[in-house]
PDB file of N, CA and C in Angstrom:
ATOM      1  N   MET A  95     -52.391  34.906  70.342  1.00 60.00           N
ATOM      2  CA  MET A  95     -52.305  34.541  71.733  1.00 60.00           C
ATOM      3  C   MET A  95     -53.700  34.159  72.227  1.00 60.00           C
ATOM      4  N   THR A  96     -53.807  33.005  72.808  1.00 67.00           N
ATOM      5  CA  THR A  96     -55.106  32.556  73.305  1.00 67.00           C
ATOM      6  C   THR A  96     -55.257  32.952  74.761  1.00 67.00           C
ATOM      7  N   ARG A  97     -56.462  33.198  75.116  1.00 67.00           N
ATOM      8  CA  ARG A  97     -56.763  33.573  76.485  1.00 67.00           C
ATOM      9  C   ARG A  97     -57.072  32.344  77.311  1.00 67.00           C
ATOM     10  N   ARG A  98     -56.548  32.297  78.505  1.00 67.00           N
ATOM     11  CA  ARG A  98     -56.815  31.180  79.402  1.00 67.00           C
ATOM     12  C   ARG A  98     -58.237  31.238  79.929  1.00 67.00           C
ATOM     13  N   LYS A  99     -58.889  30.112  79.927  1.00 65.00           N
ATOM     14  CA  LYS A  99     -60.240  30.077  80.476  1.00 65.00           C
ATOM     15  C   LYS A  99     -60.151  30.066  81.994  1.00 65.00           C
ATOM     16  N   THR A 100     -60.941  30.910  82.624  1.00 64.00           N
ATOM     17  CA  THR A 100     -60.973  30.943  84.083  1.00 64.00           C
ATOM     18  C   THR A 100     -62.316  30.436  84.553  1.00 64.00           C
ATOM     19  N   LYS A 101     -62.324  29.882  85.740  1.00 65.00           N
ATOM     20  CA  LYS A 101     -63.572  29.394  86.313  1.00 65.00           C
ATOM     21  C   LYS A 101     -64.461  30.588  86.631  1.00 65.00           C
ATOM     22  N   ARG A 102     -65.669  30.525  86.148  1.00 65.00           N
ATOM     23  CA  ARG A 102     -66.604  31.623  86.342  1.00 65.00           C
ATOM     24  C   ARG A 102     -67.218  31.533  87.735  1.00 65.00           C
ATOM     25  N   ARG A 103     -67.183  32.618  88.463  1.00 66.00           N
ATOM     26  CA  ARG A 103     -67.758  32.650  89.805  1.00 66.00           C
ATOM     27  C   ARG A 103     -69.215  33.076  89.729  1.00 66.00           C
ATOM     28  N   LYS A 104     -70.061  32.365  90.454  1.00 74.00           N
ATOM     29  CA  LYS A 104     -71.473  32.711  90.504  1.00 74.00           C
ATOM     30  C   LYS A 104     -71.673  33.831  91.522  1.00 74.00           C
ATOM     31  N   PRO A 105     -72.689  34.676  91.323  1.00 79.00           N
ATOM     32  CA  PRO A 105     -72.989  35.683  92.346  1.00 79.00           C
ATOM     33  C   PRO A 105     -73.385  34.985  93.649  1.00 79.00           C
ATOM     34  N   LEU A 106     -73.024  35.585  94.768  1.00 86.00           N
ATOM     35  CA  LEU A 106     -73.357  35.012  96.073  1.00 86.00           C
ATOM     36  C   LEU A 106     -74.757  35.440  96.481  1.00 86.00           C
ATOM     37  N   LYS A 107     -75.505  34.531  97.054  1.00 89.00           N
ATOM     38  CA  LYS A 107     -76.850  34.835  97.531  1.00 89.00           C
ATOM     39  C   LYS A 107     -76.776  35.388  98.948  1.00 89.00           C
ATOM     40  N   ALA A 108     -77.729  36.218  99.295  1.00 92.00           N
ATOM     41  CA  ALA A 108     -77.801  36.741 100.657  1.00 92.00           C
ATOM     42  C   ALA A 108     -77.968  35.571 101.619  1.00 92.00           C
ATOM     43  N   GLY A 109     -77.229  35.603 102.721  1.00 93.00           N
ATOM     44  CA  GLY A 109     -77.300  34.535 103.706  1.00 93.00           C
ATOM     45  C   GLY A 109     -76.180  33.510 103.576  1.00 93.00           C
ATOM     46  N   THR A 110     -75.385  33.587 102.506  1.00 94.00           N
ATOM     47  CA  THR A 110     -74.276  32.660 102.315  1.00 94.00           C
ATOM     48  C   THR A 110     -73.152  32.990 103.287  1.00 94.00           C
ATOM     49  N   ARG A 111     -72.610  31.977 103.942  1.00 96.00           N
ATOM     50  CA  ARG A 111     -71.500  32.156 104.895  1.00 96.00           C
ATOM     51  C   ARG A 111     -70.183  32.225 104.136  1.00 96.00           C
ATOM     52  N   ILE A 112     -69.356  33.216 104.453  1.00 95.00           N
ATOM     53  CA  ILE A 112     -68.080  33.418 103.774  1.00 95.00           C
ATOM     54  C   ILE A 112     -66.966  33.668 104.789  1.00 95.00           C
ATOM     55  N   ARG A 113     -65.719  33.611 104.308  1.00 95.00           N
ATOM     56  CA  ARG A 113     -64.572  34.042 105.108  1.00 95.00           C
ATOM     57  C   ARG A 113     -63.692  34.895 104.218  1.00 95.00           C
ATOM     58  N   LEU A 114     -63.005  35.841 104.835  1.00 95.00           N
ATOM     59  CA  LEU A 114     -62.084  36.683 104.086  1.00 95.00           C
ATOM     60  C   LEU A 114     -60.751  35.962 103.922  1.00 95.00           C
ATOM     61  N   LYS A 115     -60.192  36.003 102.725  1.00 95.00           N
ATOM     62  CA  LYS A 115     -58.889  35.403 102.473  1.00 95.00           C
ATOM     63  C   LYS A 115     -57.768  36.359 102.877  1.00 95.00           C
ATOM     64  N   VAL A 116     -58.027  37.649 102.799  1.00 94.00           N
ATOM     65  CA  VAL A 116     -57.038  38.676 103.139  1.00 94.00           C
ATOM     66  C   VAL A 116     -57.684  39.670 104.099  1.00 94.00           C
ATOM     67  N   PRO A 117     -56.904  40.349 104.930  1.00 92.00           N
ATOM     68  CA  PRO A 117     -57.480  41.362 105.825  1.00 92.00           C
ATOM     69  C   PRO A 117     -58.097  42.508 105.018  1.00 92.00           C
ATOM     70  N   ASP A 118     -59.183  43.072 105.550  1.00 85.00           N
ATOM     71  CA  ASP A 118     -59.789  44.220 104.879  1.00 85.00           C
ATOM     72  C   ASP A 118     -58.966  45.470 105.172  1.00 85.00           C
ATOM     73  N   ILE A 119     -59.434  46.609 104.724  1.00 81.00           N
ATOM     74  CA  ILE A 119     -58.671  47.847 104.860  1.00 81.00           C
ATOM     75  C   ILE A 119     -58.430  48.228 106.330  1.00 81.00           C
ATOM     76  N   GLY A 120     -59.310  47.785 107.217  1.00 81.00           N
ATOM     77  CA  GLY A 120     -59.140  48.060 108.645  1.00 81.00           C
ATOM     78  C   GLY A 120     -58.308  47.008 109.365  1.00 81.00           C
ATOM     79  N   GLY A 121     -57.880  45.969 108.651  1.00 87.00           N
ATOM     80  CA  GLY A 121     -57.048  44.930 109.242  1.00 87.00           C
ATOM     81  C   GLY A 121     -57.828  43.746 109.784  1.00 87.00           C
ATOM     82  N   TRP A 122     -59.169  43.761 109.633  1.00 88.00           N
ATOM     83  CA  TRP A 122     -59.993  42.665 110.152  1.00 88.00           C
ATOM     84  C   TRP A 122     -60.005  41.517 109.149  1.00 88.00           C
ATOM     85  N   LYS A 123     -59.942  40.295 109.656  1.00 93.00           N
ATOM     86  CA  LYS A 123     -60.022  39.098 108.816  1.00 93.00           C
ATOM     87  C   LYS A 123     -60.793  38.045 109.595  1.00 93.00           C
ATOM     88  N   GLY A 124     -61.847  37.511 109.009  1.00 93.00           N
ATOM     89  CA  GLY A 124     -62.654  36.507 109.696  1.00 93.00           C
ATOM     90  C   GLY A 124     -63.789  36.027 108.827  1.00 93.00           C
ATOM     91  N   THR A 125     -64.881  35.592 109.467  1.00 94.00           N
ATOM     92  CA  THR A 125     -66.030  35.057 108.749  1.00 94.00           C
ATOM     93  C   THR A 125     -67.220  35.989 108.879  1.00 94.00           C
ATOM     94  N   GLY A 126     -68.185  35.798 107.976  1.00 94.00           N
ATOM     95  CA  GLY A 126     -69.380  36.621 108.006  1.00 94.00           C
ATOM     96  C   GLY A 126     -70.470  36.046 107.125  1.00 94.00           C
ATOM     97  N   THR A 127     -71.557  36.799 106.989  1.00 94.00           N
ATOM     98  CA  THR A 127     -72.717  36.389 106.205  1.00 94.00           C
ATOM     99  C   THR A 127     -72.990  37.448 105.139  1.00 94.00           C
ATOM    100  N   VAL A 128     -73.169  37.015 103.903  1.00 93.00           N
ATOM    101  CA  VAL A 128     -73.406  37.933 102.784  1.00 93.00           C
ATOM    102  C   VAL A 128     -74.734  38.654 102.962  1.00 93.00           C
ATOM    103  N   ILE A 129     -74.684  39.973 102.763  1.00 93.00           N
ATOM    104  CA  ILE A 129     -75.895  40.792 102.749  1.00 93.00           C
ATOM    105  C   ILE A 129     -76.312  41.030 101.298  1.00 93.00           C
ATOM    106  N   TYR A 130     -75.319  41.367 100.460  1.00 87.00           N
ATOM    107  CA  TYR A 130     -75.607  41.756  99.086  1.00 87.00           C
ATOM    108  C   TYR A 130     -74.369  41.523  98.228  1.00 87.00           C
ATOM    109  N   ASP A 131     -74.544  41.029  97.029  1.00 82.00           N
ATOM    110  CA  ASP A 131     -73.454  40.834  96.083  1.00 82.00           C
ATOM    111  C   ASP A 131     -73.737  41.696  94.867  1.00 82.00           C
ATOM    112  N   VAL A 132     -72.921  42.720  94.656  1.00 79.00           N
ATOM    113  CA  VAL A 132     -73.086  43.596  93.509  1.00 79.00           C
ATOM    114  C   VAL A 132     -72.486  42.890  92.305  1.00 79.00           C
ATOM    115  N   ILE A 133     -73.297  42.681  91.293  1.00 65.00           N
ATOM    116  CA  ILE A 133     -72.823  41.979  90.113  1.00 65.00           C
ATOM    117  C   ILE A 133     -71.993  42.945  89.278  1.00 65.00           C
ATOM    118  N   GLY A 134     -70.773  42.526  89.002  1.00 64.00           N
ATOM    119  CA  GLY A 134     -69.869  43.312  88.169  1.00 64.00           C
ATOM    120  C   GLY A 134     -69.032  42.343  87.375  1.00 64.00           C
ATOM    121  N   ASP A 135     -67.894  42.805  86.887  1.00 61.00           N
ATOM    122  CA  ASP A 135     -66.956  41.882  86.255  1.00 61.00           C
ATOM    123  C   ASP A 135     -66.547  40.887  87.312  1.00 61.00           C
ATOM    124  N   GLU A 136     -66.437  39.636  86.949  1.00 61.00           N
ATOM    125  CA  GLU A 136     -66.277  38.516  87.877  1.00 61.00           C
ATOM    126  C   GLU A 136     -65.467  38.820  89.137  1.00 61.00           C
ATOM    127  N   ASP A 137     -64.189  39.156  89.002  1.00 58.00           N
ATOM    128  CA  ASP A 137     -63.368  39.384  90.185  1.00 58.00           C
ATOM    129  C   ASP A 137     -63.544  40.776  90.767  1.00 58.00           C
ATOM    130  N   ASP A 138     -64.079  41.698  89.987  1.00 73.00           N
ATOM    131  CA  ASP A 138     -64.257  43.063  90.464  1.00 73.00           C
ATOM    132  C   ASP A 138     -65.585  43.265  91.177  1.00 73.00           C
ATOM    133  N   ALA A 139     -66.399  42.227  91.282  1.00 82.00           N
ATOM    134  CA  ALA A 139     -67.694  42.334  91.959  1.00 82.00           C
ATOM    135  C   ALA A 139     -67.467  42.648  93.437  1.00 82.00           C
ATOM    136  N   ILE A 140     -68.350  43.426  94.005  1.00 88.00           N
ATOM    137  CA  ILE A 140     -68.259  43.824  95.405  1.00 88.00           C
ATOM    138  C   ILE A 140     -69.240  42.994  96.224  1.00 88.00           C
ATOM    139  N   VAL A 141     -68.779  42.525  97.381  1.00 89.00           N
ATOM    140  CA  VAL A 141     -69.604  41.733  98.285  1.00 89.00           C
ATOM    141  C   VAL A 141     -69.762  42.511  99.594  1.00 89.00           C
ATOM    142  N   GLU A 142     -71.003  42.769  99.985  1.00 91.00           N
ATOM    143  CA  GLU A 142     -71.267  43.378 101.289  1.00 91.00           C
ATOM    144  C   GLU A 142     -71.655  42.255 102.232  1.00 91.00           C
ATOM    145  N   PHE A 143     -71.079  42.263 103.445  1.00 92.00           N
ATOM    146  CA  PHE A 143     -71.344  41.182 104.384  1.00 92.00           C
ATOM    147  C   PHE A 143     -71.426  41.702 105.811  1.00 92.00           C
ATOM    148  N   ARG A 144     -72.057  40.894 106.669  1.00 93.00           N
ATOM    149  CA  ARG A 144     -72.164  41.192 108.088  1.00 93.00           C
ATOM    150  C   ARG A 144     -71.164  40.299 108.810  1.00 93.00           C
ATOM    151  N   PRO A 145     -70.088  40.876 109.387  1.00 93.00           N
ATOM    152  CA  PRO A 145     -69.093  40.066 110.085  1.00 93.00           C
ATOM    153  C   PRO A 145     -69.669  39.407 111.332  1.00 93.00           C
ATOM    154  N   ASP A 146     -69.099  38.253 111.702  1.00 92.00           N
ATOM    155  CA  ASP A 146     -69.520  37.581 112.931  1.00 92.00           C
ATOM    156  C   ASP A 146     -69.054  38.345 114.167  1.00 92.00           C
ATOM    157  N   ASP A 147     -68.046  39.202 114.010  1.00 88.00           N
ATOM    158  CA  ASP A 147     -67.541  40.032 115.092  1.00 88.00           C
ATOM    159  C   ASP A 147     -68.601  41.079 115.437  1.00 88.00           C
ATOM    160  N   LYS A 148     -69.054  41.099 116.679  1.00 87.00           N
ATOM    161  CA  LYS A 148     -70.134  42.006 117.098  1.00 87.00           C
ATOM    162  C   LYS A 148     -69.709  43.468 117.102  1.00 87.00           C
ATOM    163  N   ASN A 149     -68.404  43.750 117.072  1.00 89.00           N
ATOM    164  CA  ASN A 149     -67.922  45.136 117.083  1.00 89.00           C
ATOM    165  C   ASN A 149     -68.054  45.812 115.728  1.00 89.00           C
ATOM    166  N   LEU A 150     -68.259  45.042 114.678  1.00 89.00           N
ATOM    167  CA  LEU A 150     -68.373  45.575 113.325  1.00 89.00           C
ATOM    168  C   LEU A 150     -69.793  45.387 112.808  1.00 89.00           C
ATOM    169  N   GLU A 151     -70.294  46.400 112.110  1.00 90.00           N
ATOM    170  CA  GLU A 151     -71.665  46.325 111.592  1.00 90.00           C
ATOM    171  C   GLU A 151     -71.728  45.772 110.175  1.00 90.00           C
ATOM    172  N   MET A 152     -70.783  46.203 109.315  1.00 90.00           N
ATOM    173  CA  MET A 152     -70.823  45.779 107.924  1.00 90.00           C
ATOM    174  C   MET A 152     -69.411  45.766 107.362  1.00 90.00           C
ATOM    175  N   GLY A 153     -69.163  44.873 106.412  1.00 90.00           N
ATOM    176  CA  GLY A 153     -67.876  44.809 105.736  1.00 90.00           C
ATOM    177  C   GLY A 153     -68.076  44.779 104.242  1.00 90.00           C
ATOM    178  N   ILE A 154     -67.046  45.193 103.523  1.00 90.00           N
ATOM    179  CA  ILE A 154     -67.076  45.193 102.064  1.00 90.00           C
ATOM    180  C   ILE A 154     -65.780  44.575 101.575  1.00 90.00           C
ATOM    181  N   ALA A 155     -65.879  43.704 100.577  1.00 89.00           N
ATOM    182  CA  ALA A 155     -64.698  43.077  99.983  1.00 89.00           C
ATOM    183  C   ALA A 155     -64.968  42.790  98.517  1.00 89.00           C
ATOM    184  N   CYS A 156     -63.902  42.637  97.752  1.00 88.00           N
ATOM    185  CA  CYS A 156     -64.029  42.205  96.359  1.00 88.00           C
ATOM    186  C   CYS A 156     -64.334  40.711  96.351  1.00 88.00           C
ATOM    187  N   ARG A 157     -64.975  40.259  95.296  1.00 87.00           N
ATOM    188  CA  ARG A 157     -65.383  38.853  95.210  1.00 87.00           C
ATOM    189  C   ARG A 157     -64.193  37.905  95.284  1.00 87.00           C
ATOM    190  N   HIS A 158     -63.063  38.279  94.721  1.00 86.00           N
ATOM    191  CA  HIS A 158     -61.904  37.391  94.733  1.00 86.00           C
ATOM    192  C   HIS A 158     -61.227  37.333  96.107  1.00 86.00           C
ATOM    193  N   GLU A 159     -61.637  38.193  97.037  1.00 91.00           N
ATOM    194  CA  GLU A 159     -61.052  38.206  98.376  1.00 91.00           C
ATOM    195  C   GLU A 159     -61.827  37.354  99.379  1.00 91.00           C
ATOM    196  N   VAL A 160     -62.942  36.749  98.951  1.00 91.00           N
ATOM    197  CA  VAL A 160     -63.746  35.935  99.859  1.00 91.00           C
ATOM    198  C   VAL A 160     -63.846  34.494  99.364  1.00 91.00           C
ATOM    199  N   ALA A 161     -64.053  33.583 100.310  1.00 93.00           N
ATOM    200  CA  ALA A 161     -64.261  32.174  99.988  1.00 93.00           C
ATOM    201  C   ALA A 161     -65.545  31.716 100.673  1.00 93.00           C
ATOM    202  N   VAL A 162     -66.314  30.888  99.993  1.00 93.00           N
ATOM    203  CA  VAL A 162     -67.553  30.357 100.551  1.00 93.00           C
ATOM    204  C   VAL A 162     -67.203  29.221 101.508  1.00 93.00           C
ATOM    205  N   LEU A 163     -67.788  29.254 102.703  1.00 93.00           N
ATOM    206  CA  LEU A 163     -67.557  28.200 103.689  1.00 93.00           C
ATOM    207  C   LEU A 163     -68.340  26.947 103.310  1.00 93.00           C
ATOM    208  N   ARG A 164     -67.740  25.805 103.523  1.00 93.00           N
ATOM    209  CA  ARG A 164     -68.457  24.546 103.260  1.00 93.00           C
ATOM    210  C   ARG A 164     -69.579  24.354 104.264  1.00 93.00           C
ATOM    211  N   ASP A 165     -69.305  24.667 105.514  1.00 90.00           N
ATOM    212  CA  ASP A 165     -70.307  24.533 106.577  1.00 90.00           C
ATOM    213  C   ASP A 165     -71.120  25.830 106.627  1.00 90.00           C
ATOM    214  N   GLN A 166     -72.369  25.772 106.196  1.00 89.00           N
ATOM    215  CA  GLN A 166     -73.207  26.957 106.105  1.00 89.00           C
ATOM    216  C   GLN A 166     -74.076  27.174 107.346  1.00 89.00           C
ATOM    217  N   THR A 167     -73.751  26.518 108.462  1.00 87.00           N
ATOM    218  CA  THR A 167     -74.538  26.729 109.677  1.00 87.00           C
ATOM    219  C   THR A 167     -74.266  28.116 110.231  1.00 87.00           C
ATOM    220  N   PRO A 168     -75.308  28.780 110.740  1.00 82.00           N
ATOM    221  CA  PRO A 168     -75.121  30.131 111.259  1.00 82.00           C
ATOM    222  C   PRO A 168     -74.219  30.127 112.500  1.00 82.00           C
ATOM    223  N   PRO A 169     -73.567  31.267 112.783  1.00 79.00           N
ATOM    224  CA  PRO A 169     -72.691  31.323 113.953  1.00 79.00           C
ATOM    225  C   PRO A 169     -73.488  31.234 115.235  1.00 79.00           C
ATOM    226  N   LYS A 170     -72.846  30.745 116.299  1.00 76.00           N
ATOM    227  CA  LYS A 170     -73.510  30.649 117.598  1.00 76.00           C
ATOM    228  C   LYS A 170     -73.599  32.032 118.207  1.00 76.00           C
ATOM    229  N   GLN A 171     -74.738  32.337 118.784  1.00 68.00           N
ATOM    230  CA  GLN A 171     -74.973  33.655 119.373  1.00 68.00           C
ATOM    231  C   GLN A 171     -74.353  33.795 120.727  1.00 68.00           C
TER     232      GLN A 171
END
C-alpha cells in the first residue's frame, strides 16, 4: 500500500495574519496574528495567536485549523 503524498505546510512566522477555519474550544472564530508556531508533526503543530477581538488576549489552535490570509495588512485599530 502506497502512502499518499500530502502538501507539506511551512511553519508560520510571527506576525502572519490568519483566520480560524473552525471555532475554538470557547466558540470563537475569526482572524488574528500569529505570535508563535510550535514546530511539531505537520498537522499536529500548535499555533499561538493574538485575536483581532479586543476581548480575548491569546488563542491557540492546531495548524490544520488555521488558514493564512492573502491580505496581510494589519487590522484597523
